[in-house]
Amino acid sequence: MKRKFIVFMAALFSWSAFFLPAYLYLDRNLSNGKKAVDKTADNVPYYEVPENRGLEFFLEDGTKILFYLDFTEEIAYIVNISVNNGENYAPQRYPADYEFHISEATVSLLLDRIGGLELNIGGETLRYTGEQIRDITEQGLTNEARLDLLYAVCKQLSKNGFSDSDFVFLIDSSDADLDIPTCANWQKHLKSLFANAIFVNWEL
């Protein structure tokens, strides 16, 4: 009986000496592997590109301009769709999703919110406030002058963007069918979009 007990203990010791280190090694590696997977998953950001959207602006002088925001390609298409321009554009390519009926006073305030505009008038480049630009536009604009203004607007938007509070002001100050939840995730994309502005249907 004593001999059997000694044999059993020897076998148990041998089994422990062989399998216990292997078990600890395997357990440690599995734990490290799980930590590595968890760390990688935590470091992967969730990123969703907004759907492309067209914003149609109706100005008091009859001008209609469509800002088509192509978030997929990071391009802002500035499309002239004024009635007196024959609306010679492809609505299926640049669809209008939201309308803004906007006054000259609101335009003036919006220009101030984005930092005014730098314009070259009379061979000199100066920064103009929204009210100064309103005085200029009330004297009448050629298609070329209107295009210069839009170039300057896109330049400012590419530098300063358009904040959430700017969207709130725009929606509250114009007859618009856009709501804040819809445009909540647009703001961080707008600088890059307007840095790649393309002007459509602006024959000079």
mmCIF file of C-alpha atoms in Angstrom:
data_model
loop_
_atom_site.group_PDB
_atom_site.id
_atom_site.type_symbol
_atom_site.label_atom_id
_atom_site.label_comp_id
_atom_site.label_asym_id
_atom_site.label_seq_id
_atom_site.Cartn_x
_atom_site.Cartn_y
_atom_site.Cartn_z
ATOM 1 C CA MET A 1 0.000 0.000 0.000
ATOM 2 C CA LYS A 2 2.776 2.345 0.893
ATOM 3 C CA ARG A 3 4.518 1.551 -2.392
ATOM 4 C CA LYS A 4 1.364 2.392 -4.359
ATOM 5 C CA PHE A 5 1.056 5.724 -2.566
ATOM 6 C CA ILE A 6 4.682 6.603 -3.378
ATOM 7 C CA VAL A 7 4.130 5.697 -7.045
ATOM 8 C CA PHE A 8 0.942 7.822 -7.141
ATOM 9 C CA MET A 9 2.665 10.841 -5.612
ATOM 10 C CA ALA A 10 5.590 10.503 -8.007
ATOM 11 C CA ALA A 11 3.203 10.365 -10.968
ATOM 12 C CA LEU A 12 1.246 13.373 -9.641
ATOM 13 C CA PHE A 13 4.443 15.375 -9.201
ATOM 14 C CA SER A 14 5.647 14.484 -12.694
ATOM 15 C CA TRP A 15 2.272 15.482 -14.221
ATOM 16 C CA SER A 16 2.263 18.800 -12.342
ATOM 17 C CA ALA A 17 5.865 19.559 -13.330
ATOM 18 C CA PHE A 18 4.998 19.003 -17.001
ATOM 19 C CA PHE A 19 1.509 20.414 -17.417
ATOM 20 C CA LEU A 20 1.417 23.293 -14.909
ATOM 21 C CA PRO A 21 4.098 25.443 -16.686
ATOM 22 C CA ALA A 22 2.429 24.744 -20.029
ATOM 23 C CA TYR A 23 -0.950 25.819 -18.629
ATOM 24 C CA LEU A 24 0.461 29.048 -17.140
ATOM 25 C CA TYR A 25 2.267 29.871 -20.386
ATOM 26 C CA LEU A 26 -0.849 29.324 -22.468
ATOM 27 C CA ASP A 27 -3.047 31.309 -20.101
ATOM 28 C CA ARG A 28 -0.644 34.261 -20.109
ATOM 29 C CA ASN A 29 -0.483 34.344 -23.912
ATOM 30 C CA LEU A 30 -4.230 34.133 -24.269
ATOM 31 C CA SER A 31 -4.631 37.048 -21.837
ATOM 32 C CA ASN A 32 -2.070 39.151 -23.716
ATOM 33 C CA GLY A 33 -3.766 38.341 -26.995
ATOM 34 C CA LYS A 34 -7.135 39.480 -25.640
ATOM 35 C CA LYS A 35 -5.623 42.741 -24.403
ATOM 36 C CA ALA A 36 -4.072 43.388 -27.815
ATOM 37 C CA VAL A 37 -7.401 42.770 -29.564
ATOM 38 C CA ASP A 38 -9.253 44.997 -27.114
ATOM 39 C CA LYS A 39 -6.703 47.781 -27.533
ATOM 40 C CA THR A 40 -6.908 47.639 -31.314
ATOM 41 C CA ALA A 41 -10.702 47.762 -31.256
ATOM 42 C CA ASP A 42 -10.676 50.786 -28.935
ATOM 43 C CA ASN A 43 -8.303 52.655 -31.231
ATOM 44 C CA VAL A 44 -10.447 52.261 -34.361
ATOM 45 C CA PRO A 45 -12.578 55.430 -34.674
ATOM 46 C CA TYR A 46 -16.180 55.242 -35.827
ATOM 47 C CA TYR A 47 -16.455 57.453 -38.892
ATOM 48 C CA GLU A 48 -19.496 58.053 -41.054
ATOM 49 C CA VAL A 49 -19.545 60.415 -44.037
ATOM 50 C CA PRO A 50 -22.767 62.475 -44.262
ATOM 51 C CA GLU A 51 -25.054 62.042 -47.242
ATOM 52 C CA ASN A 52 -24.540 64.509 -50.097
ATOM 53 C CA ARG A 53 -26.997 67.398 -49.880
ATOM 54 C CA GLY A 54 -28.084 70.369 -51.996
ATOM 55 C CA LEU A 55 -28.916 73.716 -50.359
ATOM 56 C CA GLU A 56 -30.936 76.049 -52.593
ATOM 57 C CA PHE A 57 -30.816 79.754 -51.725
ATOM 58 C CA PHE A 58 -33.443 82.216 -52.960
ATOM 59 C CA LEU A 59 -32.209 85.819 -52.697
ATOM 60 C CA GLU A 60 -34.415 88.892 -52.680
ATOM 61 C CA ASP A 61 -33.165 90.093 -56.084
ATOM 62 C CA GLY A 62 -34.329 86.891 -57.779
ATOM 63 C CA THR A 63 -30.972 85.161 -57.739
ATOM 64 C CA LYS A 64 -31.035 81.433 -57.032
ATOM 65 C CA ILE A 65 -27.848 79.633 -56.046
ATOM 66 C CA LEU A 66 -27.429 75.965 -55.196
ATOM 67 C CA PHE A 67 -24.673 74.848 -52.843
ATOM 68 C CA TYR A 68 -24.314 71.131 -53.503
ATOM 69 C CA LEU A 69 -22.254 69.569 -50.711
ATOM 70 C CA ASP A 70 -20.561 66.429 -51.984
ATOM 71 C CA PHE A 71 -19.259 64.900 -48.763
ATOM 72 C CA THR A 72 -18.160 61.734 -50.560
ATOM 73 C CA GLU A 73 -15.681 63.512 -52.849
ATOM 74 C CA GLU A 74 -15.155 66.515 -50.512
ATOM 75 C CA ILE A 75 -16.267 69.045 -53.133
ATOM 76 C CA ALA A 76 -18.666 72.000 -52.884
ATOM 77 C CA TYR A 77 -20.452 72.685 -56.174
ATOM 78 C CA ILE A 78 -21.687 76.269 -56.465
ATOM 79 C CA VAL A 79 -24.406 76.122 -59.111
ATOM 80 C CA ASN A 80 -26.102 79.121 -60.733
ATOM 81 C CA ILE A 81 -29.783 78.212 -61.102
ATOM 82 C CA SER A 82 -31.224 81.721 -61.476
ATOM 83 C CA VAL A 83 -34.316 82.001 -63.658
ATOM 84 C CA ASN A 84 -32.670 84.658 -65.824
ATOM 85 C CA ASN A 85 -29.870 82.182 -66.493
ATOM 86 C CA GLY A 86 -32.271 79.699 -68.021
ATOM 87 C CA GLU A 87 -31.705 77.160 -65.217
ATOM 88 C CA ASN A 88 -29.343 75.401 -67.602
ATOM 89 C CA TYR A 89 -28.060 72.806 -65.205
ATOM 90 C CA ALA A 90 -28.586 69.131 -64.439
ATOM 91 C CA PRO A 91 -30.947 68.844 -61.431
ATOM 92 C CA GLN A 92 -30.474 65.076 -61.386
ATOM 93 C CA ARG A 93 -26.756 65.626 -60.794
ATOM 94 C CA TYR A 94 -27.123 68.473 -58.287
ATOM 95 C CA PRO A 95 -30.487 67.898 -56.591
ATOM 96 C CA ALA A 96 -31.852 70.469 -54.170
ATOM 97 C CA ASP A 97 -32.793 68.958 -50.821
ATOM 98 C CA TYR A 98 -33.404 72.092 -48.731
ATOM 99 C CA GLU A 99 -34.585 75.615 -49.523
ATOM 100 C CA PHE A 100 -33.580 78.903 -47.918
ATOM 101 C CA HIS A 101 -35.490 82.107 -48.658
ATOM 102 C CA ILE A 102 -33.056 84.663 -47.344
ATOM 103 C CA SER A 103 -33.084 88.457 -47.016
ATOM 104 C CA GLU A 104 -30.249 90.839 -47.844
ATOM 105 C CA ALA A 105 -29.982 91.756 -44.164
ATOM 106 C CA THR A 106 -29.480 88.099 -43.220
ATOM 107 C CA VAL A 107 -26.862 87.669 -45.955
ATOM 108 C CA SER A 108 -25.031 90.707 -44.566
ATOM 109 C CA LEU A 109 -24.990 89.251 -41.047
ATOM 110 C CA LEU A 110 -23.876 85.841 -42.309
ATOM 111 C CA LEU A 111 -20.924 87.423 -44.103
ATOM 112 C CA ASP A 112 -19.879 89.081 -40.845
ATOM 113 C CA ARG A 113 -20.160 85.747 -39.038
ATOM 114 C CA ILE A 114 -17.660 84.130 -41.412
ATOM 115 C CA GLY A 115 -15.238 87.055 -41.028
ATOM 116 C CA GLY A 116 -16.201 89.377 -43.876
ATOM 117 C CA LEU A 117 -14.854 89.054 -47.415
ATOM 118 C CA GLU A 118 -11.554 89.986 -49.011
ATOM 119 C CA LEU A 119 -12.275 91.671 -52.340
ATOM 120 C CA ASN A 120 -10.115 93.315 -54.961
ATOM 121 C CA ILE A 121 -11.850 96.511 -55.969
ATOM 122 C CA GLY A 122 -10.045 99.204 -57.920
ATOM 123 C CA GLY A 123 -6.808 97.231 -57.842
ATOM 124 C CA GLU A 124 -6.664 97.097 -54.064
ATOM 125 C CA THR A 125 -7.521 94.069 -51.914
ATOM 126 C CA LEU A 126 -9.389 94.962 -48.737
ATOM 127 C CA ARG A 127 -11.600 93.185 -46.215
ATOM 128 C CA TYR A 128 -15.233 94.263 -46.423
ATOM 129 C CA THR A 129 -17.927 93.864 -43.785
ATOM 130 C CA GLY A 130 -21.331 92.436 -44.542
ATOM 131 C CA GLU A 131 -22.914 95.897 -44.568
ATOM 132 C CA GLN A 132 -20.290 97.243 -46.969
ATOM 133 C CA ILE A 133 -20.881 94.316 -49.300
ATOM 134 C CA ARG A 134 -24.616 94.926 -49.096
ATOM 135 C CA ASP A 135 -24.064 98.515 -50.240
ATOM 136 C CA ILE A 136 -22.028 97.227 -53.177
ATOM 137 C CA THR A 137 -24.621 94.639 -54.245
ATOM 138 C CA GLU A 138 -27.480 97.161 -54.052
ATOM 139 C CA GLN A 139 -25.792 99.082 -56.864
ATOM 140 C CA GLY A 140 -26.230 96.053 -59.107
ATOM 141 C CA LEU A 141 -23.841 93.240 -59.907
ATOM 142 C CA THR A 142 -22.615 91.736 -63.125
ATOM 143 C CA ASN A 143 -22.372 87.970 -63.322
ATOM 144 C CA GLU A 144 -18.591 88.344 -63.015
ATOM 145 C CA ALA A 145 -18.860 90.475 -59.884
ATOM 146 C CA ARG A 146 -21.298 88.026 -58.297
ATOM 147 C CA LEU A 147 -18.901 85.202 -59.092
ATOM 148 C CA ASP A 148 -16.043 87.128 -57.431
ATOM 149 C CA LEU A 149 -18.170 87.462 -54.300
ATOM 150 C CA LEU A 150 -18.854 83.729 -54.266
ATOM 151 C CA TYR A 151 -15.151 82.974 -54.708
ATOM 152 C CA ALA A 152 -14.476 85.138 -51.658
ATOM 153 C CA VAL A 153 -17.243 83.391 -49.677
ATOM 154 C CA CYS A 154 -15.767 79.960 -50.445
ATOM 155 C CA LYS A 155 -12.303 81.187 -49.470
ATOM 156 C CA GLN A 156 -13.567 82.334 -46.066
ATOM 157 C CA LEU A 157 -15.494 79.120 -45.494
ATOM 158 C CA SER A 158 -12.399 77.071 -46.336
ATOM 159 C CA LYS A 159 -10.481 79.056 -43.700
ATOM 160 C CA ASN A 160 -13.082 79.519 -40.959
ATOM 161 C CA GLY A 161 -15.682 76.875 -41.686
ATOM 162 C CA PHE A 162 -19.325 77.257 -40.709
ATOM 163 C CA SER A 163 -20.037 76.531 -37.056
ATOM 164 C CA ASP A 164 -23.053 74.917 -35.415
ATOM 165 C CA SER A 165 -24.132 78.337 -34.124
ATOM 166 C CA ASP A 166 -23.888 79.694 -37.694
ATOM 167 C CA PHE A 167 -26.291 76.977 -38.840
ATOM 168 C CA VAL A 168 -28.657 77.868 -36.002
ATOM 169 C CA PHE A 169 -28.559 81.526 -37.056
ATOM 170 C CA LEU A 170 -29.083 80.676 -40.743
ATOM 171 C CA ILE A 171 -32.071 78.440 -40.048
ATOM 172 C CA ASP A 172 -33.656 80.824 -37.523
ATOM 173 C CA SER A 173 -33.120 83.885 -39.746
ATOM 174 C CA SER A 174 -34.447 82.511 -43.020
ATOM 175 C CA ASP A 175 -37.463 80.633 -44.288
ATOM 176 C CA ALA A 176 -35.736 77.235 -44.331
ATOM 177 C CA ASP A 177 -36.796 73.603 -44.206
ATOM 178 C CA LEU A 178 -33.470 72.354 -42.839
ATOM 179 C CA ASP A 179 -33.261 71.353 -39.182
ATOM 180 C CA ILE A 180 -30.305 71.230 -36.798
ATOM 181 C CA PRO A 181 -30.183 67.424 -36.278
ATOM 182 C CA THR A 182 -29.805 66.953 -40.047
ATOM 183 C CA CYS A 183 -26.730 69.198 -40.339
ATOM 184 C CA ALA A 184 -25.218 68.374 -36.927
ATOM 185 C CA ASN A 185 -22.320 66.394 -38.378
ATOM 186 C CA TRP A 186 -21.643 68.634 -41.411
ATOM 187 C CA GLN A 187 -19.540 71.263 -39.669
ATOM 188 C CA LYS A 188 -16.276 69.313 -39.459
ATOM 189 C CA HIS A 189 -16.326 68.610 -43.217
ATOM 190 C CA LEU A 190 -17.059 72.073 -44.594
ATOM 191 C CA LYS A 191 -13.543 73.529 -44.633
ATOM 192 C CA SER A 192 -12.287 70.771 -46.905
ATOM 193 C CA LEU A 193 -15.379 70.959 -49.127
ATOM 194 C CA PHE A 194 -15.098 74.689 -49.754
ATOM 195 C CA ALA A 195 -11.350 74.425 -50.292
ATOM 196 C CA ASN A 196 -12.358 72.374 -53.369
ATOM 197 C CA ALA A 197 -15.185 74.563 -54.664
ATOM 198 C CA ILE A 198 -16.308 74.075 -58.267
ATOM 199 C CA PHE A 199 -18.498 76.692 -59.970
ATOM 200 C CA VAL A 200 -21.160 75.385 -62.353
ATOM 201 C CA ASN A 201 -23.204 77.314 -64.944
ATOM 202 C CA TRP A 202 -21.514 80.664 -64.399
ATOM 203 C CA GLU A 203 -21.020 81.786 -67.989
ATOM 204 C CA LEU A 204 -19.372 85.240 -68.091
#
